[in-house]
Short mmCIF file of C-alpha atoms and ligand atoms in Angstrom, two decimals:
data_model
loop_
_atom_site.label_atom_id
_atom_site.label_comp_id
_atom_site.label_asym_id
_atom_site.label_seq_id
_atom_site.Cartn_x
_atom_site.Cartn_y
_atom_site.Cartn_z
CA UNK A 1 69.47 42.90 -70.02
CA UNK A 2 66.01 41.35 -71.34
CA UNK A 3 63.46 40.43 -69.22
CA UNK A 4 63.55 37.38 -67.54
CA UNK A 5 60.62 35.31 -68.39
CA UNK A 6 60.51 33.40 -64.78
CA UNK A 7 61.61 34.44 -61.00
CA UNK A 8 60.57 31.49 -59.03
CA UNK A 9 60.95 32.56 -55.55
CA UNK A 10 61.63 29.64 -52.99
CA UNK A 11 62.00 30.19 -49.23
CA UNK A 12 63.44 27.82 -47.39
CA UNK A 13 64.50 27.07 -43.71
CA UNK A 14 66.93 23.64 -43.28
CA UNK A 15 66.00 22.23 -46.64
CA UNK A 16 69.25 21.05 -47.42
CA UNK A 17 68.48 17.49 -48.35
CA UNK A 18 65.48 18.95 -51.15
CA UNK A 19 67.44 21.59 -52.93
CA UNK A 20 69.46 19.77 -55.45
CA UNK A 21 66.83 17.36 -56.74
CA UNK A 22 64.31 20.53 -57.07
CA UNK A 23 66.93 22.69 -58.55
CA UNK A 24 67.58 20.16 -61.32
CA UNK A 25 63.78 19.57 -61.56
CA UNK A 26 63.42 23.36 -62.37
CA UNK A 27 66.19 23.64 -64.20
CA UNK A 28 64.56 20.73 -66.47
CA UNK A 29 61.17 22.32 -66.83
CA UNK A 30 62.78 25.89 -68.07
CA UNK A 31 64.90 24.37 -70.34
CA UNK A 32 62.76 22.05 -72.46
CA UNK A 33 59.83 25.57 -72.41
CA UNK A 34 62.63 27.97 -73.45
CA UNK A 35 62.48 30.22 -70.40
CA UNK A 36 64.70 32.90 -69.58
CA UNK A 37 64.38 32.45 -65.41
CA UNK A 38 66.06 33.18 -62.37
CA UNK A 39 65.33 31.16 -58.70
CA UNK A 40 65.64 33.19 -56.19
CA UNK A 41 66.77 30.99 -53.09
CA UNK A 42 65.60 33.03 -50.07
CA UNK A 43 67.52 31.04 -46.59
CA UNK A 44 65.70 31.88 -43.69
CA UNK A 45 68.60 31.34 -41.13
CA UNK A 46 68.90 27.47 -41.76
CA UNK A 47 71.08 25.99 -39.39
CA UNK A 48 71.48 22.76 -41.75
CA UNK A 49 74.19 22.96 -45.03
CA UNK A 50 71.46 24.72 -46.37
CA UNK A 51 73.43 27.55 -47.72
CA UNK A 52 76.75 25.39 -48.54
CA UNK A 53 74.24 23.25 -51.07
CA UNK A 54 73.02 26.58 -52.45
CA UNK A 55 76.26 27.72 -53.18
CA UNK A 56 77.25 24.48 -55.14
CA UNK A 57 74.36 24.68 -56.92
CA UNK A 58 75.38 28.42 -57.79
CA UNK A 59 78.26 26.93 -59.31
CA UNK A 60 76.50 24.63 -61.69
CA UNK A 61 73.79 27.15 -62.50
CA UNK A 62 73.91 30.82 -62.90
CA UNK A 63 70.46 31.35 -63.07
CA UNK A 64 70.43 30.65 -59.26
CA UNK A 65 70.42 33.73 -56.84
CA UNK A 66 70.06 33.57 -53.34
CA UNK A 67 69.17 35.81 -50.46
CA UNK A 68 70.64 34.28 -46.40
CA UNK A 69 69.01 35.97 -43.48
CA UNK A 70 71.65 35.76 -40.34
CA UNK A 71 68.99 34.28 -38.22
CA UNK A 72 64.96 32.24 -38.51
CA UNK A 73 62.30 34.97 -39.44
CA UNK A 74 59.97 33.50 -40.78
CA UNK A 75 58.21 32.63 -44.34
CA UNK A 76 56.84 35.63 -44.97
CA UNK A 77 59.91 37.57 -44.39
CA UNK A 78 61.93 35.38 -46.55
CA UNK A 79 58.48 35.66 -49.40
CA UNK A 80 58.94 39.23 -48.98
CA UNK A 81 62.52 39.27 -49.76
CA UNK A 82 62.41 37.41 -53.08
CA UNK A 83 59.62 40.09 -53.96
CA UNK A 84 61.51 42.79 -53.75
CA UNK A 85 64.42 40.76 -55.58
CA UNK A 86 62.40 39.17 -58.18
CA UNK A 87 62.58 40.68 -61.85
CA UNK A 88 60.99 37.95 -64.37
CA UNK A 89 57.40 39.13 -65.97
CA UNK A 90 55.94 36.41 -64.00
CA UNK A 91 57.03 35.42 -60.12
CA UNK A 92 55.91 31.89 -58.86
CA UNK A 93 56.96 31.06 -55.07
CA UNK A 94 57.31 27.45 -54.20
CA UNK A 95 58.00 25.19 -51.30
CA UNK A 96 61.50 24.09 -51.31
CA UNK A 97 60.30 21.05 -49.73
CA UNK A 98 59.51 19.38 -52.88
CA UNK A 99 55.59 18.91 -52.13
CA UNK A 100 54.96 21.47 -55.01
CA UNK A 101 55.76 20.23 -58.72
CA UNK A 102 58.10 22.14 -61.11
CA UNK A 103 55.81 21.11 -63.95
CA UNK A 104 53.00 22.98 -62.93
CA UNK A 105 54.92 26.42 -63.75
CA UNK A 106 54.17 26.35 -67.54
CA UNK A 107 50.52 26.17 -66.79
CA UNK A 108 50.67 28.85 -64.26
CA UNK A 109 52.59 31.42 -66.51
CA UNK A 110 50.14 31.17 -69.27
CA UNK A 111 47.34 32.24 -67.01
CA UNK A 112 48.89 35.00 -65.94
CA UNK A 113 49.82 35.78 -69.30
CA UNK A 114 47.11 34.88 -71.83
CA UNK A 115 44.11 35.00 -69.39
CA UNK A 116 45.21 38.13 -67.69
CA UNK A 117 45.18 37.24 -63.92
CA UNK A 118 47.28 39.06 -61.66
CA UNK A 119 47.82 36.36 -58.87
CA UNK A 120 46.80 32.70 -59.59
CA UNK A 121 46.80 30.63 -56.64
CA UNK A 122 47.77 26.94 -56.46
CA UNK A 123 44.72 24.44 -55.25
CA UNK A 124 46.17 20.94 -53.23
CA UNK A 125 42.77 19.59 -54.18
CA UNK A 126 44.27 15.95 -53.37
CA UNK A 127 46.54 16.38 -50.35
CA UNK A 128 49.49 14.43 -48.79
CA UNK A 129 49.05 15.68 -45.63
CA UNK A 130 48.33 14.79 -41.75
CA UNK A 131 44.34 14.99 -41.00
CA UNK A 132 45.57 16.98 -38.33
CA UNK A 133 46.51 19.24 -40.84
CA UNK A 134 43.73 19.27 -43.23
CA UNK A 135 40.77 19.21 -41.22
CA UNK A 136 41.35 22.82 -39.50
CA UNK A 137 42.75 23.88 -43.12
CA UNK A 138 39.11 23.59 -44.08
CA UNK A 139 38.09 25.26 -41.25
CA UNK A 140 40.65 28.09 -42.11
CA UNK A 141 39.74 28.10 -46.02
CA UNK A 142 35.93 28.92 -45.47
CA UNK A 143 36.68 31.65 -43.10
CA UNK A 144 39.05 33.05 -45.15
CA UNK A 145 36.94 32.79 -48.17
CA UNK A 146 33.55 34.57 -46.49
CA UNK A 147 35.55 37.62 -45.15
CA UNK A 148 37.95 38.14 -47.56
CA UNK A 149 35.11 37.40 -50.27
CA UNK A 150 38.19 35.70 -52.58
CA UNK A 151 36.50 32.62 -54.38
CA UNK A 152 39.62 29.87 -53.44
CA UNK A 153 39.66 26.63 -52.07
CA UNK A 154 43.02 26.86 -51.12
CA UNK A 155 44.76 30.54 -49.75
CA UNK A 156 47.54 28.62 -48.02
CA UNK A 157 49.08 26.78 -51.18
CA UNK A 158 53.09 27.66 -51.19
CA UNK A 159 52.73 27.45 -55.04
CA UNK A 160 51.52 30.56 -56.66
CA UNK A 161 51.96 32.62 -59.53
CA UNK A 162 51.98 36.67 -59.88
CA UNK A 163 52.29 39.35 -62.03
CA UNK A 164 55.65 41.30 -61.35
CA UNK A 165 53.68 44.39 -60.37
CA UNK A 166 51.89 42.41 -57.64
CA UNK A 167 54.64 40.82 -55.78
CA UNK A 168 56.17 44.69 -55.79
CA UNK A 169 53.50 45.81 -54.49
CA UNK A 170 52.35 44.02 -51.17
CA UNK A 171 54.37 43.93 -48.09
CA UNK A 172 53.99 40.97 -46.31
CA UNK A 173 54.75 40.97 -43.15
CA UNK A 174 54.15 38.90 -39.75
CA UNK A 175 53.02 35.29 -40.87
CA UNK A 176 50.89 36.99 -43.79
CA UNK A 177 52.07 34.46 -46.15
CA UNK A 178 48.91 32.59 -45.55
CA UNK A 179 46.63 35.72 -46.96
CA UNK A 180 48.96 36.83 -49.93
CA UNK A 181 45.32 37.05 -52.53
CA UNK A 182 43.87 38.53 -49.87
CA UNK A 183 46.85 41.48 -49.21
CA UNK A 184 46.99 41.65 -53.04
CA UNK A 185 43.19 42.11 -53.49
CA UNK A 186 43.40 45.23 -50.54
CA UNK A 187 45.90 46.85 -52.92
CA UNK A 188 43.38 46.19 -55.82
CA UNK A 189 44.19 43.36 -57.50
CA UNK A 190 41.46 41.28 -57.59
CA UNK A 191 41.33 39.13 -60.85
CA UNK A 192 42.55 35.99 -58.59
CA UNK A 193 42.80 32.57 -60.14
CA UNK A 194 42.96 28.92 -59.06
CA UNK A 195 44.74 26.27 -60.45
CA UNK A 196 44.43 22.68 -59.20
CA UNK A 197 48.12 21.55 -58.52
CA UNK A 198 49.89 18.23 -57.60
CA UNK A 199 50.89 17.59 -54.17
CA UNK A 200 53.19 15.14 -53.00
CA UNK A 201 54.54 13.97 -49.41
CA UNK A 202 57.36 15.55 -47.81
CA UNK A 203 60.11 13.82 -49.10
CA UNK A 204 62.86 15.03 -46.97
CA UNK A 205 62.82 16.65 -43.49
CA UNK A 206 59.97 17.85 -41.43
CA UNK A 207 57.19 20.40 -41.31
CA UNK A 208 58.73 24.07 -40.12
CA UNK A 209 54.56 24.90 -38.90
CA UNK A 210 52.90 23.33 -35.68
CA UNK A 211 49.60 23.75 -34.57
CA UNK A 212 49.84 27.42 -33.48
CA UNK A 213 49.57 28.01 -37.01
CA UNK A 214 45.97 27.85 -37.09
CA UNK A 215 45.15 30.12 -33.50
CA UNK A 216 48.10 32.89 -35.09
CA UNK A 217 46.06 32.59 -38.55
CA UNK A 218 42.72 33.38 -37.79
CA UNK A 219 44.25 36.34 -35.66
CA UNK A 220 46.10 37.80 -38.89
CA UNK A 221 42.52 37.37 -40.30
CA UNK A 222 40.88 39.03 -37.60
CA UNK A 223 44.18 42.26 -38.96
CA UNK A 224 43.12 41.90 -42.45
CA UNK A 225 39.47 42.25 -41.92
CA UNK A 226 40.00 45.41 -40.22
CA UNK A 227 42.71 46.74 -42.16
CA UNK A 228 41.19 46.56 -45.41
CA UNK A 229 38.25 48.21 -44.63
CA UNK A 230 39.55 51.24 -42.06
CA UNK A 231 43.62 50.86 -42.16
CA UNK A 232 43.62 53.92 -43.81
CA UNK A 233 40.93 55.93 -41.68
CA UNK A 234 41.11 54.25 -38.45
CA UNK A 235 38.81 57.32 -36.87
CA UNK A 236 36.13 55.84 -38.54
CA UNK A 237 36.21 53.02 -37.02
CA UNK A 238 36.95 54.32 -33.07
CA UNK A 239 34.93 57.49 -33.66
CA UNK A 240 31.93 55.63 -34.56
CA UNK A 241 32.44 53.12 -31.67
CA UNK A 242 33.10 56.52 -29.11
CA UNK A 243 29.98 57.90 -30.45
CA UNK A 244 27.71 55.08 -29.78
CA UNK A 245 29.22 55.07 -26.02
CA UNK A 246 28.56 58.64 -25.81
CA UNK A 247 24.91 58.64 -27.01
CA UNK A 248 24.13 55.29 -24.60
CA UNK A 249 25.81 57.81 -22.19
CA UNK A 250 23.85 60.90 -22.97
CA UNK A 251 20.47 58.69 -23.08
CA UNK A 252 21.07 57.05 -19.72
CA UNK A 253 22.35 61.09 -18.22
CA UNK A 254 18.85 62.64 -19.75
CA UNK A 255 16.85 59.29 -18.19
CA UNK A 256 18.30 60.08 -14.77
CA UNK A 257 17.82 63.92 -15.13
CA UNK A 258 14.39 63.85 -16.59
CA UNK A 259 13.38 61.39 -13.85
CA UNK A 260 14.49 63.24 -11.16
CA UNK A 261 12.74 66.30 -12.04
CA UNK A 262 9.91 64.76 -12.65
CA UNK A 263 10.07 62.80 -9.01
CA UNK A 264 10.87 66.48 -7.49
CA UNK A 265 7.74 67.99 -9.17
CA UNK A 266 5.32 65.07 -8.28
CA UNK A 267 6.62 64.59 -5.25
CA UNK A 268 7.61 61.28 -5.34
CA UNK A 269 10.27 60.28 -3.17
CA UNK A 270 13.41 60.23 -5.33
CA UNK A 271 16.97 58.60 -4.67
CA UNK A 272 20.20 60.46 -5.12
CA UNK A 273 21.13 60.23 -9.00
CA UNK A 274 24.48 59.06 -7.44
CA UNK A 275 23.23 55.96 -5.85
CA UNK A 276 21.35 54.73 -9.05
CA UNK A 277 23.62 52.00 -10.99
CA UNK A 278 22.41 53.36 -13.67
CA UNK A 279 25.05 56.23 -12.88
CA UNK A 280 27.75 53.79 -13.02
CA UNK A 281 26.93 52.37 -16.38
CA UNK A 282 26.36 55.93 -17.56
CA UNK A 283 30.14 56.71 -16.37
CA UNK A 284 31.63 53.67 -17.57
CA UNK A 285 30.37 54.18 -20.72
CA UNK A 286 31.76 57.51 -20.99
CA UNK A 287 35.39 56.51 -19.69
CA UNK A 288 35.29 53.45 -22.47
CA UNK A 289 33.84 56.71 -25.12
CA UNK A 290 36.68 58.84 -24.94
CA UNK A 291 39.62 56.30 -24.86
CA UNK A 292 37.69 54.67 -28.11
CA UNK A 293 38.31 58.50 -29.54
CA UNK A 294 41.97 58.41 -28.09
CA UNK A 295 42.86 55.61 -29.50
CA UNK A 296 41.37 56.50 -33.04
CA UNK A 297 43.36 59.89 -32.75
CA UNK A 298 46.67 57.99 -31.86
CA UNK A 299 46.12 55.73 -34.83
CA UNK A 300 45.16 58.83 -37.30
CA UNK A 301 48.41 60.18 -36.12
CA UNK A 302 50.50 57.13 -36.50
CA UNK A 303 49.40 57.32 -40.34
CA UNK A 304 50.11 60.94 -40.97
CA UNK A 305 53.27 60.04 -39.93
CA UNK A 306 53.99 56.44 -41.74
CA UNK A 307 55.65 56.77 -45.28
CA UNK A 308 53.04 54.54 -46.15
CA UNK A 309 50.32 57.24 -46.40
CA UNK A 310 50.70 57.35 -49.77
CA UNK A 311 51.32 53.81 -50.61
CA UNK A 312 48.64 53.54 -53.31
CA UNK A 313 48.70 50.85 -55.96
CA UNK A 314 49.05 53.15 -59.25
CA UNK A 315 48.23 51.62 -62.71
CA UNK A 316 48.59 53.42 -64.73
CA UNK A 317 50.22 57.15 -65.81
CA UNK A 318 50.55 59.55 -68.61
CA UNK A 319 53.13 62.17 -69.08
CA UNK A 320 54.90 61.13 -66.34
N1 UDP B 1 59.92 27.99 -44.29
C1 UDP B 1 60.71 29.12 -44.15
N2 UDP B 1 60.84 29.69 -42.91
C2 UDP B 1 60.21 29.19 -41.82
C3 UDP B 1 59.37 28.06 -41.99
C4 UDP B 1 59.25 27.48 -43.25
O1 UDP B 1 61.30 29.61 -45.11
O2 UDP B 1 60.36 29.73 -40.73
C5 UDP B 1 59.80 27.36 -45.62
C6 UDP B 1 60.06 25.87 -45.63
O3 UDP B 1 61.43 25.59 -45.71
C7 UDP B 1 59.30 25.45 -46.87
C8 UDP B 1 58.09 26.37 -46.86
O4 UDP B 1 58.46 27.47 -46.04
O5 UDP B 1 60.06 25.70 -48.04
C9 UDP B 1 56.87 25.68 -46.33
O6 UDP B 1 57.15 25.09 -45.07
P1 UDP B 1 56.66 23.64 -44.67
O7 UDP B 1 56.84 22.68 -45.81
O8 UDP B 1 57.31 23.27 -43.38
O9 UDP B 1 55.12 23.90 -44.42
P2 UDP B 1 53.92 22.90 -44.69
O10 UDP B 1 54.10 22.31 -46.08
O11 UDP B 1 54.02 21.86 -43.62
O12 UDP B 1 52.71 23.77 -44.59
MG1 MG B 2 55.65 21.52 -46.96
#
């Protein structure tokens, strides 16, 4: 079998009401470009006819797949899914919710095509959303943007296009679906794009996110941060933090000593070094220094032992 041109990989949790008009819409948009393409319907546990519509519309379409988890796990889980299922040169995820436009996919495959980019992210410059929504979403965007260091507007759009090796490359896990460029740039793939796309009200149904999105969001962020820079050597990052306790420790233990010889030798009347404070700050410090090292040693373990270890990106290979 030939390689598809298109897997369009669409999560979706009690969308039944959207899926036939968007199938149809996609199936338009392939057909007058010539694509060869497959949509990958990932059902994350719908409790709607979800499935049953997916099934008729297997019937009418054979380029429609479709993944069913038994119960709700999540959009990541269900992006994650379609990854590892997806086998087109290009993958584009959507929203099965009909607020991302089929006719944007043309666009989106020549950029990752002609101009090279491995992950080109969709940009809801005009948006048909709640201010309750898009007002923190700004909030979340320029954080996201100054630690991550990824020029986009918009890291959140459910519309997205990716090289094949990408999407089989990162793992994404959690509610990591909001960070995909920034998982994809940890693995090295950093020529990210941005596309302004259409955006249109939900048509159909409601909004699957509340409000805890944003406090669970800038957690994950809080993960990435860390995990791109020391995932991989977590000592570094304890160690150096035990170190800094023990030298405060050692400072405030050759104060005390010093001190009290001195006091002995001059003599000055000198307390016990036991009933300084400084003692207790000198202890607690210590205490904190070696679980910091603990901790880094349990983590260094945990990785020799994860069959991720070796989970490099590879690009390329000769001979082999
Ligand atoms: N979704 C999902 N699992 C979930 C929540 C959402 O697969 O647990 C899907 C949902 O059906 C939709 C997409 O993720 O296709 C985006 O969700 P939604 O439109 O509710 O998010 P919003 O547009 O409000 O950010
Ligand atoms: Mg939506």
């Amino acid at each position: 079998m030939s390689k598809l041109d298109l897997s369009i990989v669409i999560p979706l949790f009690n969308e039944d009401e959207s899926l036939p008009e968007l199938t149809d819409w996609i199936a338009k948009v392939m057909e007058r470009e010539g694509y060869t393409y497959e949509i990958i319907f990932v059902n994350d546990g719908s409790t709607d006819n979800s499935w049953a519509v997916i099934e008729e519309l297997r019937r009418n379409n054979e380029n429609v797949k479709a993944i069913s988890f038994r119960k709700n796990q999540g959009k990541s889980a269900g992006l994650n899914q379609g990854f590892k299922a997806a086998s087109g040169d290009v993958v584009i995820t959507m929203d099965a919710d009909l607020q991302d436009s089929p006719e944007e996919i043309p666009e989106l495959r020549r950029m990752i095509i002609e101009d090279g980019y491995d992950l080109v992210s969709g940009w809801k410059q005009k948006r048909f959303d709640p201010l309750s929504k898009t007002i923190p979403t700004k909030l979340f965007n320029a954080a996201t943007r100054r630690i991550s260091k990824i020029k986009l507007n918009d890291f959140n759009c459910g519309l997205k296009a990716y090289k094949l090796e990408v999407v089989h490359n990162i793992d994404v896990y959690g509610e990591m679906h909001r960070y995909i460029p920034f998982l994809a740039k940890n693995k090295g793939f950093d020529k990210i794009g941005e596309k302004v796309v259409q955006h249109q009200a939900r048509k159909y149904g409601t909004t699957k996110f509340g409000l805890d999105r944003f406090i669970n969001g800038f957690l994950d962020l809080g993960t990435l941060a860390v995990i791109g820079k020391f995932g991989r050597r977590p000592m570094h990052f304890f160690g150096a933090a035990g170190t800094l306790m023990f030298a405060l420790s050692a400072l405030l233990l050759a104060y005390l000593g010093i001190y009290k010889l001195w006091a002995l030798g001059a003599g000055v009347e000198a307390r016990l070094i036991t009933e300084n404070p400084l003692f207790f700050i000198l202890l607690a410090l210590n205490v904190i220094g070696v679980q910091l090292f603990g901790v880094g040693f349990i983590a260094e373990l945990l990785l020799r032992e994860s069959t991720k270890k070796h989970d490099y990106t590879v690009d390329k290979k000769i001979g082999l």
